[in-house]
Amino acid sequence: MPVFDYDPPERFVAGALGQPGARAFFLQARAEGRLTTVALEKLQVAALAGRLDELLDEVLRTSGGTAHVPALAPADLTDDGPLDLPLDEDFRVGTMALAWDPETSQIVIEAQEMADEEDLEAPEPALLRVRMSAGAARAFTQRALRIVAAGRPPCPLCGQPLDAEGHVCVRLNGYRGGEAAS
């Protein structure tokens, strides 16, 4: 099982390529001349960012404010740059795990390769492991949430993404917005 270990990375970001509705999502870690790029779903990026923020808030709450966890992302850790090139996918993420290491006051993120459960001869899945400060984790979360939100706007009635070709809203019983009779 190849393990891509970054403790800490010089850079760890979520990013997307493509047009809204057809974007591909990635996590990238870089350090010491190494670059690891893993592909994942938009929902996985959103879930990772949400759970990471919740974990940091919980650490802050349970420590009574003594943990070195900023409530907001430090401005000097903001990273709005594009994904690093070349964009060579190392693997597609199946499962992810989050942890707080109280001894080092670091967040640990693990993203494991999607396993082929039908192939009993398949090698162990690859793993991306990133250890970073709470401030860097807040900055990662802030960027990831912006990346997810940059997609198609949601329908104000049903919350489903609006398409340029039109949207059949389930809340309007299958009618297009503006065509429903009152």
JSON list of C-alpha atoms in Angstrom, two decimals:
[
{"chain": "A", "resi": 1, "resn": "MET", "atom": "CA", "xyz": [0.00, 0.00, 0.00]},
{"chain": "A", "resi": 2, "resn": "PRO", "atom": "CA", "xyz": [1.59, 3.26, -1.04]},
{"chain": "A", "resi": 3, "resn": "VAL", "atom": "CA", "xyz": [1.27, 5.94, 1.64]},
{"chain": "A", "resi": 4, "resn": "PHE", "atom": "CA", "xyz": [1.62, 9.57, 0.62]},
{"chain": "A", "resi": 5, "resn": "ASP", "atom": "CA", "xyz": [2.55, 11.19, 3.94]},
{"chain": "A", "resi": 6, "resn": "TYR", "atom": "CA", "xyz": [2.74, 14.97, 4.46]},
{"chain": "A", "resi": 7, "resn": "ASP", "atom": "CA", "xyz": [3.74, 16.16, 7.94]},
{"chain": "A", "resi": 8, "resn": "PRO", "atom": "CA", "xyz": [3.13, 19.06, 7.43]},
{"chain": "A", "resi": 9, "resn": "PRO", "atom": "CA", "xyz": [2.56, 19.90, 3.76]},
{"chain": "A", "resi": 10, "resn": "GLU", "atom": "CA", "xyz": [3.83, 23.12, 2.24]},
{"chain": "A", "resi": 11, "resn": "ARG", "atom": "CA", "xyz": [0.41, 23.28, 0.60]},
{"chain": "A", "resi": 12, "resn": "PHE", "atom": "CA", "xyz": [-2.82, 21.29, 1.00]},
{"chain": "A", "resi": 13, "resn": "VAL", "atom": "CA", "xyz": [-5.84, 22.45, -1.01]},
{"chain": "A", "resi": 14, "resn": "ALA", "atom": "CA", "xyz": [-9.09, 21.38, -2.58]},
{"chain": "A", "resi": 15, "resn": "GLY", "atom": "CA", "xyz": [-9.71, 22.46, -6.16]},
{"chain": "A", "resi": 16, "resn": "ALA", "atom": "CA", "xyz": [-11.98, 21.90, -9.13]},
{"chain": "A", "resi": 17, "resn": "LEU", "atom": "CA", "xyz": [-11.55, 21.95, -12.89]},
{"chain": "A", "resi": 18, "resn": "GLY", "atom": "CA", "xyz": [-14.24, 22.31, -15.52]},
{"chain": "A", "resi": 19, "resn": "GLN", "atom": "CA", "xyz": [-17.54, 24.10, -15.92]},
{"chain": "A", "resi": 20, "resn": "PRO", "atom": "CA", "xyz": [-20.21, 24.08, -13.18]},
{"chain": "A", "resi": 21, "resn": "GLY", "atom": "CA", "xyz": [-22.25, 20.92, -13.53]},
{"chain": "A", "resi": 22, "resn": "ALA", "atom": "CA", "xyz": [-19.31, 19.04, -15.05]},
{"chain": "A", "resi": 23, "resn": "ARG", "atom": "CA", "xyz": [-16.45, 19.82, -12.65]},
{"chain": "A", "resi": 24, "resn": "ALA", "atom": "CA", "xyz": [-13.84, 17.37, -11.43]},
{"chain": "A", "resi": 25, "resn": "PHE", "atom": "CA", "xyz": [-12.72, 17.79, -7.80]},
{"chain": "A", "resi": 26, "resn": "PHE", "atom": "CA", "xyz": [-9.27, 17.18, -6.36]},
{"chain": "A", "resi": 27, "resn": "LEU", "atom": "CA", "xyz": [-7.20, 17.35, -3.20]},
{"chain": "A", "resi": 28, "resn": "GLN", "atom": "CA", "xyz": [-3.55, 18.26, -3.60]},
{"chain": "A", "resi": 29, "resn": "ALA", "atom": "CA", "xyz": [-0.69, 18.01, -1.13]},
{"chain": "A", "resi": 30, "resn": "ARG", "atom": "CA", "xyz": [2.80, 19.35, -1.85]},
{"chain": "A", "resi": 31, "resn": "ALA", "atom": "CA", "xyz": [6.05, 19.27, 0.11]},
{"chain": "A", "resi": 32, "resn": "GLU", "atom": "CA", "xyz": [9.76, 18.95, -0.60]},
{"chain": "A", "resi": 33, "resn": "GLY", "atom": "CA", "xyz": [9.35, 18.62, -4.36]},
{"chain": "A", "resi": 34, "resn": "ARG", "atom": "CA", "xyz": [6.61, 15.97, -4.07]},
{"chain": "A", "resi": 35, "resn": "LEU", "atom": "CA", "xyz": [3.05, 16.49, -5.32]},
{"chain": "A", "resi": 36, "resn": "THR", "atom": "CA", "xyz": [0.12, 14.16, -4.66]},
{"chain": "A", "resi": 37, "resn": "THR", "atom": "CA", "xyz": [-3.21, 14.70, -6.41]},
{"chain": "A", "resi": 38, "resn": "VAL", "atom": "CA", "xyz": [-6.28, 12.63, -5.58]},
{"chain": "A", "resi": 39, "resn": "ALA", "atom": "CA", "xyz": [-9.71, 12.83, -7.20]},
{"chain": "A", "resi": 40, "resn": "LEU", "atom": "CA", "xyz": [-12.95, 12.85, -5.26]},
{"chain": "A", "resi": 41, "resn": "GLU", "atom": "CA", "xyz": [-16.59, 13.86, -5.52]},
{"chain": "A", "resi": 42, "resn": "LYS", "atom": "CA", "xyz": [-17.99, 17.31, -4.79]},
{"chain": "A", "resi": 43, "resn": "LEU", "atom": "CA", "xyz": [-19.99, 15.88, -1.89]},
{"chain": "A", "resi": 44, "resn": "GLN", "atom": "CA", "xyz": [-16.81, 14.42, -0.40]},
{"chain": "A", "resi": 45, "resn": "VAL", "atom": "CA", "xyz": [-15.12, 17.85, -0.52]},
{"chain": "A", "resi": 46, "resn": "ALA", "atom": "CA", "xyz": [-18.18, 19.43, 1.15]},
{"chain": "A", "resi": 47, "resn": "ALA", "atom": "CA", "xyz": [-18.35, 16.69, 3.80]},
{"chain": "A", "resi": 48, "resn": "LEU", "atom": "CA", "xyz": [-14.63, 16.94, 4.55]},
{"chain": "A", "resi": 49, "resn": "ALA", "atom": "CA", "xyz": [-14.80, 20.73, 4.95]},
{"chain": "A", "resi": 50, "resn": "GLY", "atom": "CA", "xyz": [-17.93, 20.56, 7.11]},
{"chain": "A", "resi": 51, "resn": "ARG", "atom": "CA", "xyz": [-16.66, 17.81, 9.39]},
{"chain": "A", "resi": 52, "resn": "LEU", "atom": "CA", "xyz": [-13.26, 19.47, 9.68]},
{"chain": "A", "resi": 53, "resn": "ASP", "atom": "CA", "xyz": [-14.85, 22.73, 10.85]},
{"chain": "A", "resi": 54, "resn": "GLU", "atom": "CA", "xyz": [-17.02, 20.79, 13.32]},
{"chain": "A", "resi": 55, "resn": "LEU", "atom": "CA", "xyz": [-13.99, 18.92, 14.68]},
{"chain": "A", "resi": 56, "resn": "LEU", "atom": "CA", "xyz": [-12.02, 22.15, 15.16]},
{"chain": "A", "resi": 57, "resn": "ASP", "atom": "CA", "xyz": [-15.00, 23.81, 16.87]},
{"chain": "A", "resi": 58, "resn": "GLU", "atom": "CA", "xyz": [-15.37, 20.80, 19.17]},
{"chain": "A", "resi": 59, "resn": "VAL", "atom": "CA", "xyz": [-11.66, 20.82, 20.09]},
{"chain": "A", "resi": 60, "resn": "LEU", "atom": "CA", "xyz": [-11.91, 24.54, 20.87]},
{"chain": "A", "resi": 61, "resn": "ARG", "atom": "CA", "xyz": [-15.09, 24.03, 22.93]},
{"chain": "A", "resi": 62, "resn": "THR", "atom": "CA", "xyz": [-13.86, 21.04, 24.95]},
{"chain": "A", "resi": 63, "resn": "SER", "atom": "CA", "xyz": [-10.52, 22.68, 25.70]},
{"chain": "A", "resi": 64, "resn": "GLY", "atom": "CA", "xyz": [-12.28, 25.70, 27.15]},
{"chain": "A", "resi": 65, "resn": "GLY", "atom": "CA", "xyz": [-10.46, 27.88, 24.65]},
{"chain": "A", "resi": 66, "resn": "THR", "atom": "CA", "xyz": [-6.99, 26.71, 25.67]},
{"chain": "A", "resi": 67, "resn": "ALA", "atom": "CA", "xyz": [-6.29, 24.67, 22.50]},
{"chain": "A", "resi": 68, "resn": "HIS", "atom": "CA", "xyz": [-4.34, 26.42, 19.76]},
{"chain": "A", "resi": 69, "resn": "VAL", "atom": "CA", "xyz": [-7.33, 26.45, 17.42]},
{"chain": "A", "resi": 70, "resn": "PRO", "atom": "CA", "xyz": [-8.27, 29.72, 15.72]},
{"chain": "A", "resi": 71, "resn": "ALA", "atom": "CA", "xyz": [-11.99, 30.40, 15.44]},
{"chain": "A", "resi": 72, "resn": "LEU", "atom": "CA", "xyz": [-11.42, 31.72, 11.90]},
{"chain": "A", "resi": 73, "resn": "ALA", "atom": "CA", "xyz": [-8.83, 30.99, 9.22]},
{"chain": "A", "resi": 74, "resn": "PRO", "atom": "CA", "xyz": [-5.74, 33.19, 9.66]},
{"chain": "A", "resi": 75, "resn": "ALA", "atom": "CA", "xyz": [-5.52, 35.62, 6.72]},
{"chain": "A", "resi": 76, "resn": "ASP", "atom": "CA", "xyz": [-1.85, 34.79, 6.08]},
{"chain": "A", "resi": 77, "resn": "LEU", "atom": "CA", "xyz": [-2.77, 31.13, 5.43]},
{"chain": "A", "resi": 78, "resn": "THR", "atom": "CA", "xyz": [-5.36, 31.91, 2.72]},
{"chain": "A", "resi": 79, "resn": "ASP", "atom": "CA", "xyz": [-4.53, 30.11, -0.54]},
{"chain": "A", "resi": 80, "resn": "ASP", "atom": "CA", "xyz": [-6.55, 31.12, -3.60]},
{"chain": "A", "resi": 81, "resn": "GLY", "atom": "CA", "xyz": [-4.02, 29.87, -6.15]},
{"chain": "A", "resi": 82, "resn": "PRO", "atom": "CA", "xyz": [-4.83, 27.35, -8.88]},
{"chain": "A", "resi": 83, "resn": "LEU", "atom": "CA", "xyz": [-4.11, 23.65, -8.53]},
{"chain": "A", "resi": 84, "resn": "ASP", "atom": "CA", "xyz": [-0.48, 22.73, -9.15]},
{"chain": "A", "resi": 85, "resn": "LEU", "atom": "CA", "xyz": [0.49, 21.27, -12.51]},
{"chain": "A", "resi": 86, "resn": "PRO", "atom": "CA", "xyz": [0.95, 18.65, -13.79]},
{"chain": "A", "resi": 87, "resn": "LEU", "atom": "CA", "xyz": [-2.46, 17.43, -12.68]},
{"chain": "A", "resi": 88, "resn": "ASP", "atom": "CA", "xyz": [-1.72, 13.70, -12.57]},
{"chain": "A", "resi": 89, "resn": "GLU", "atom": "CA", "xyz": [-4.31, 11.83, -10.50]},
{"chain": "A", "resi": 90, "resn": "ASP", "atom": "CA", "xyz": [-2.62, 9.41, -8.09]},
{"chain": "A", "resi": 91, "resn": "PHE", "atom": "CA", "xyz": [-5.89, 7.72, -7.12]},
{"chain": "A", "resi": 92, "resn": "ARG", "atom": "CA", "xyz": [-9.63, 8.24, -6.57]},
{"chain": "A", "resi": 93, "resn": "VAL", "atom": "CA", "xyz": [-10.73, 8.64, -2.95]},
{"chain": "A", "resi": 94, "resn": "GLY", "atom": "CA", "xyz": [-13.12, 6.12, -1.46]},
{"chain": "A", "resi": 95, "resn": "THR", "atom": "CA", "xyz": [-13.12, 6.79, 2.28]},
{"chain": "A", "resi": 96, "resn": "MET", "atom": "CA", "xyz": [-11.78, 9.59, 4.45]},
{"chain": "A", "resi": 97, "resn": "ALA", "atom": "CA", "xyz": [-11.00, 9.94, 8.14]},
{"chain": "A", "resi": 98, "resn": "LEU", "atom": "CA", "xyz": [-10.32, 12.92, 10.41]},
{"chain": "A", "resi": 99, "resn": "ALA", "atom": "CA", "xyz": [-8.63, 13.09, 13.78]},
{"chain": "A", "resi": 100, "resn": "TRP", "atom": "CA", "xyz": [-7.21, 15.59, 16.24]},
{"chain": "A", "resi": 101, "resn": "ASP", "atom": "CA", "xyz": [-3.78, 14.71, 17.66]},
{"chain": "A", "resi": 102, "resn": "PRO", "atom": "CA", "xyz": [-3.68, 16.40, 21.10]},
{"chain": "A", "resi": 103, "resn": "GLU", "atom": "CA", "xyz": [0.04, 15.67, 21.55]},
{"chain": "A", "resi": 104, "resn": "THR", "atom": "CA", "xyz": [1.04, 17.72, 18.49]},
{"chain": "A", "resi": 105, "resn": "SER", "atom": "CA", "xyz": [-2.07, 19.94, 18.29]},
{"chain": "A", "resi": 106, "resn": "GLN", "atom": "CA", "xyz": [-2.52, 18.89, 14.68]},
{"chain": "A", "resi": 107, "resn": "ILE", "atom": "CA", "xyz": [-5.34, 17.77, 12.47]},
{"chain": "A", "resi": 108, "resn": "VAL", "atom": "CA", "xyz": [-4.83, 14.44, 10.71]},
{"chain": "A", "resi": 109, "resn": "ILE", "atom": "CA", "xyz": [-6.68, 13.84, 7.44]},
{"chain": "A", "resi": 110, "resn": "GLU", "atom": "CA", "xyz": [-6.57, 10.47, 5.71]},
{"chain": "A", "resi": 111, "resn": "ALA", "atom": "CA", "xyz": [-8.00, 9.84, 2.25]},
{"chain": "A", "resi": 112, "resn": "GLN", "atom": "CA", "xyz": [-7.95, 6.20, 1.18]},
{"chain": "A", "resi": 113, "resn": "GLU", "atom": "CA", "xyz": [-8.12, 4.94, -2.38]},
{"chain": "A", "resi": 114, "resn": "MET", "atom": "CA", "xyz": [-11.40, 3.50, -3.57]},
{"chain": "A", "resi": 115, "resn": "ALA", "atom": "CA", "xyz": [-11.01, -0.27, -3.25]},
{"chain": "A", "resi": 116, "resn": "ASP", "atom": "CA", "xyz": [-12.07, -2.83, -5.81]},
{"chain": "A", "resi": 117, "resn": "GLU", "atom": "CA", "xyz": [-13.86, -5.26, -3.49]},
{"chain": "A", "resi": 118, "resn": "GLU", "atom": "CA", "xyz": [-14.45, -7.79, -6.28]},
{"chain": "A", "resi": 119, "resn": "ASP", "atom": "CA", "xyz": [-10.71, -8.22, -6.98]},
{"chain": "A", "resi": 120, "resn": "LEU", "atom": "CA", "xyz": [-9.32, -10.33, -4.14]},
{"chain": "A", "resi": 121, "resn": "GLU", "atom": "CA", "xyz": [-5.82, -10.10, -5.66]},
{"chain": "A", "resi": 122, "resn": "ALA", "atom": "CA", "xyz": [-5.83, -6.29, -5.70]},
{"chain": "A", "resi": 123, "resn": "PRO", "atom": "CA", "xyz": [-3.05, -4.60, -3.71]},
{"chain": "A", "resi": 124, "resn": "GLU", "atom": "CA", "xyz": [-3.85, -2.67, -0.56]},
{"chain": "A", "resi": 125, "resn": "PRO", "atom": "CA", "xyz": [-5.41, 0.71, -1.39]},
{"chain": "A", "resi": 126, "resn": "ALA", "atom": "CA", "xyz": [-3.19, 3.80, -1.43]},
{"chain": "A", "resi": 127, "resn": "LEU", "atom": "CA", "xyz": [-3.48, 6.39, 1.35]},
{"chain": "A", "resi": 128, "resn": "LEU", "atom": "CA", "xyz": [-2.94, 10.14, 1.49]},
{"chain": "A", "resi": 129, "resn": "ARG", "atom": "CA", "xyz": [-2.17, 11.26, 5.06]},
{"chain": "A", "resi": 130, "resn": "VAL", "atom": "CA", "xyz": [-1.86, 14.96, 5.88]},
{"chain": "A", "resi": 131, "resn": "ARG", "atom": "CA", "xyz": [-0.94, 16.38, 9.30]},
{"chain": "A", "resi": 132, "resn": "MET", "atom": "CA", "xyz": [-1.38, 20.13, 9.68]},
{"chain": "A", "resi": 133, "resn": "SER", "atom": "CA", "xyz": [-1.97, 22.92, 12.15]},
{"chain": "A", "resi": 134, "resn": "ALA", "atom": "CA", "xyz": [-5.46, 23.97, 13.14]},
{"chain": "A", "resi": 135, "resn": "GLY", "atom": "CA", "xyz": [-4.94, 27.31, 11.38]},
{"chain": "A", "resi": 136, "resn": "ALA", "atom": "CA", "xyz": [-3.98, 25.57, 8.13]},
{"chain": "A", "resi": 137, "resn": "ALA", "atom": "CA", "xyz": [-7.02, 23.31, 8.52]},
{"chain": "A", "resi": 138, "resn": "ARG", "atom": "CA", "xyz": [-9.31, 26.35, 8.91]},
{"chain": "A", "resi": 139, "resn": "ALA", "atom": "CA", "xyz": [-7.78, 27.87, 5.76]},
{"chain": "A", "resi": 140, "resn": "PHE", "atom": "CA", "xyz": [-8.28, 24.57, 3.89]},
{"chain": "A", "resi": 141, "resn": "THR", "atom": "CA", "xyz": [-11.94, 24.49, 4.99]},
{"chain": "A", "resi": 142, "resn": "GLN", "atom": "CA", "xyz": [-12.56, 28.07, 3.91]},
{"chain": "A", "resi": 143, "resn": "ARG", "atom": "CA", "xyz": [-11.17, 27.42, 0.42]},
{"chain": "A", "resi": 144, "resn": "ALA", "atom": "CA", "xyz": [-12.96, 24.06, 0.06]},
{"chain": "A", "resi": 145, "resn": "LEU", "atom": "CA", "xyz": [-16.33, 25.60, 0.92]},
{"chain": "A", "resi": 146, "resn": "ARG", "atom": "CA", "xyz": [-15.75, 28.37, -1.66]},
{"chain": "A", "resi": 147, "resn": "ILE", "atom": "CA", "xyz": [-14.85, 25.76, -4.31]},
{"chain": "A", "resi": 148, "resn": "VAL", "atom": "CA", "xyz": [-18.04, 23.78, -3.60]},
{"chain": "A", "resi": 149, "resn": "ALA", "atom": "CA", "xyz": [-20.22, 26.93, -3.58]},
{"chain": "A", "resi": 150, "resn": "ALA", "atom": "CA", "xyz": [-18.80, 28.10, -6.93]},
{"chain": "A", "resi": 151, "resn": "GLY", "atom": "CA", "xyz": [-20.94, 25.55, -8.79]},
{"chain": "A", "resi": 152, "resn": "ARG", "atom": "CA", "xyz": [-24.43, 25.96, -10.19]},
{"chain": "A", "resi": 153, "resn": "PRO", "atom": "CA", "xyz": [-26.72, 28.09, -8.03]},
{"chain": "A", "resi": 154, "resn": "PRO", "atom": "CA", "xyz": [-29.44, 26.20, -6.14]},
{"chain": "A", "resi": 155, "resn": "CYS", "atom": "CA", "xyz": [-33.15, 26.50, -6.92]},
{"chain": "A", "resi": 156, "resn": "PRO", "atom": "CA", "xyz": [-34.71, 28.71, -4.20]},
{"chain": "A", "resi": 157, "resn": "LEU", "atom": "CA", "xyz": [-37.62, 26.27, -3.87]},
{"chain": "A", "resi": 158, "resn": "CYS", "atom": "CA", "xyz": [-36.12, 22.79, -3.92]},
{"chain": "A", "resi": 159, "resn": "GLY", "atom": "CA", "xyz": [-32.39, 23.40, -3.48]},
{"chain": "A", "resi": 160, "resn": "GLN", "atom": "CA", "xyz": [-31.40, 21.31, -6.51]},
{"chain": "A", "resi": 161, "resn": "PRO", "atom": "CA", "xyz": [-28.82, 22.84, -8.87]},
{"chain": "A", "resi": 162, "resn": "LEU", "atom": "CA", "xyz": [-30.18, 25.09, -11.61]},
{"chain": "A", "resi": 163, "resn": "ASP", "atom": "CA", "xyz": [-29.11, 24.13, -15.13]},
{"chain": "A", "resi": 164, "resn": "ALA", "atom": "CA", "xyz": [-28.55, 26.56, -17.99]},
{"chain": "A", "resi": 165, "resn": "GLU", "atom": "CA", "xyz": [-30.89, 24.36, -20.08]},
{"chain": "A", "resi": 166, "resn": "GLY", "atom": "CA", "xyz": [-33.70, 24.68, -17.54]},
{"chain": "A", "resi": 167, "resn": "HIS", "atom": "CA", "xyz": [-34.79, 23.18, -14.26]},
{"chain": "A", "resi": 168, "resn": "VAL", "atom": "CA", "xyz": [-37.83, 21.04, -13.52]},
{"chain": "A", "resi": 169, "resn": "CYS", "atom": "CA", "xyz": [-38.57, 21.83, -9.90]},
{"chain": "A", "resi": 170, "resn": "VAL", "atom": "CA", "xyz": [-39.98, 19.02, -7.78]},
{"chain": "A", "resi": 171, "resn": "ARG", "atom": "CA", "xyz": [-41.61, 21.58, -5.48]},
{"chain": "A", "resi": 172, "resn": "LEU", "atom": "CA", "xyz": [-43.67, 22.81, -8.46]},
{"chain": "A", "resi": 173, "resn": "ASN", "atom": "CA", "xyz": [-44.89, 19.27, -9.23]},
{"chain": "A", "resi": 174, "resn": "GLY", "atom": "CA", "xyz": [-42.69, 18.99, -12.32]},
{"chain": "A", "resi": 175, "resn": "TYR", "atom": "CA", "xyz": [-43.46, 22.42, -13.79]},
{"chain": "A", "resi": 176, "resn": "ARG", "atom": "CA", "xyz": [-40.67, 24.76, -14.73]},
{"chain": "A", "resi": 177, "resn": "GLY", "atom": "CA", "xyz": [-40.33, 27.81, -12.52]},
{"chain": "A", "resi": 178, "resn": "GLY", "atom": "CA", "xyz": [-42.63, 30.62, -13.67]},
{"chain": "A", "resi": 179, "resn": "GLU", "atom": "CA", "xyz": [-44.91, 28.27, -15.62]},
{"chain": "A", "resi": 180, "resn": "ALA", "atom": "CA", "xyz": [-46.95, 26.91, -12.72]},
{"chain": "A", "resi": 181, "resn": "ALA", "atom": "CA", "xyz": [-50.52, 28.03, -12.33]},
{"chain": "A", "resi": 182, "resn": "SER", "atom": "CA", "xyz": [-51.55, 29.28, -8.92]}
]
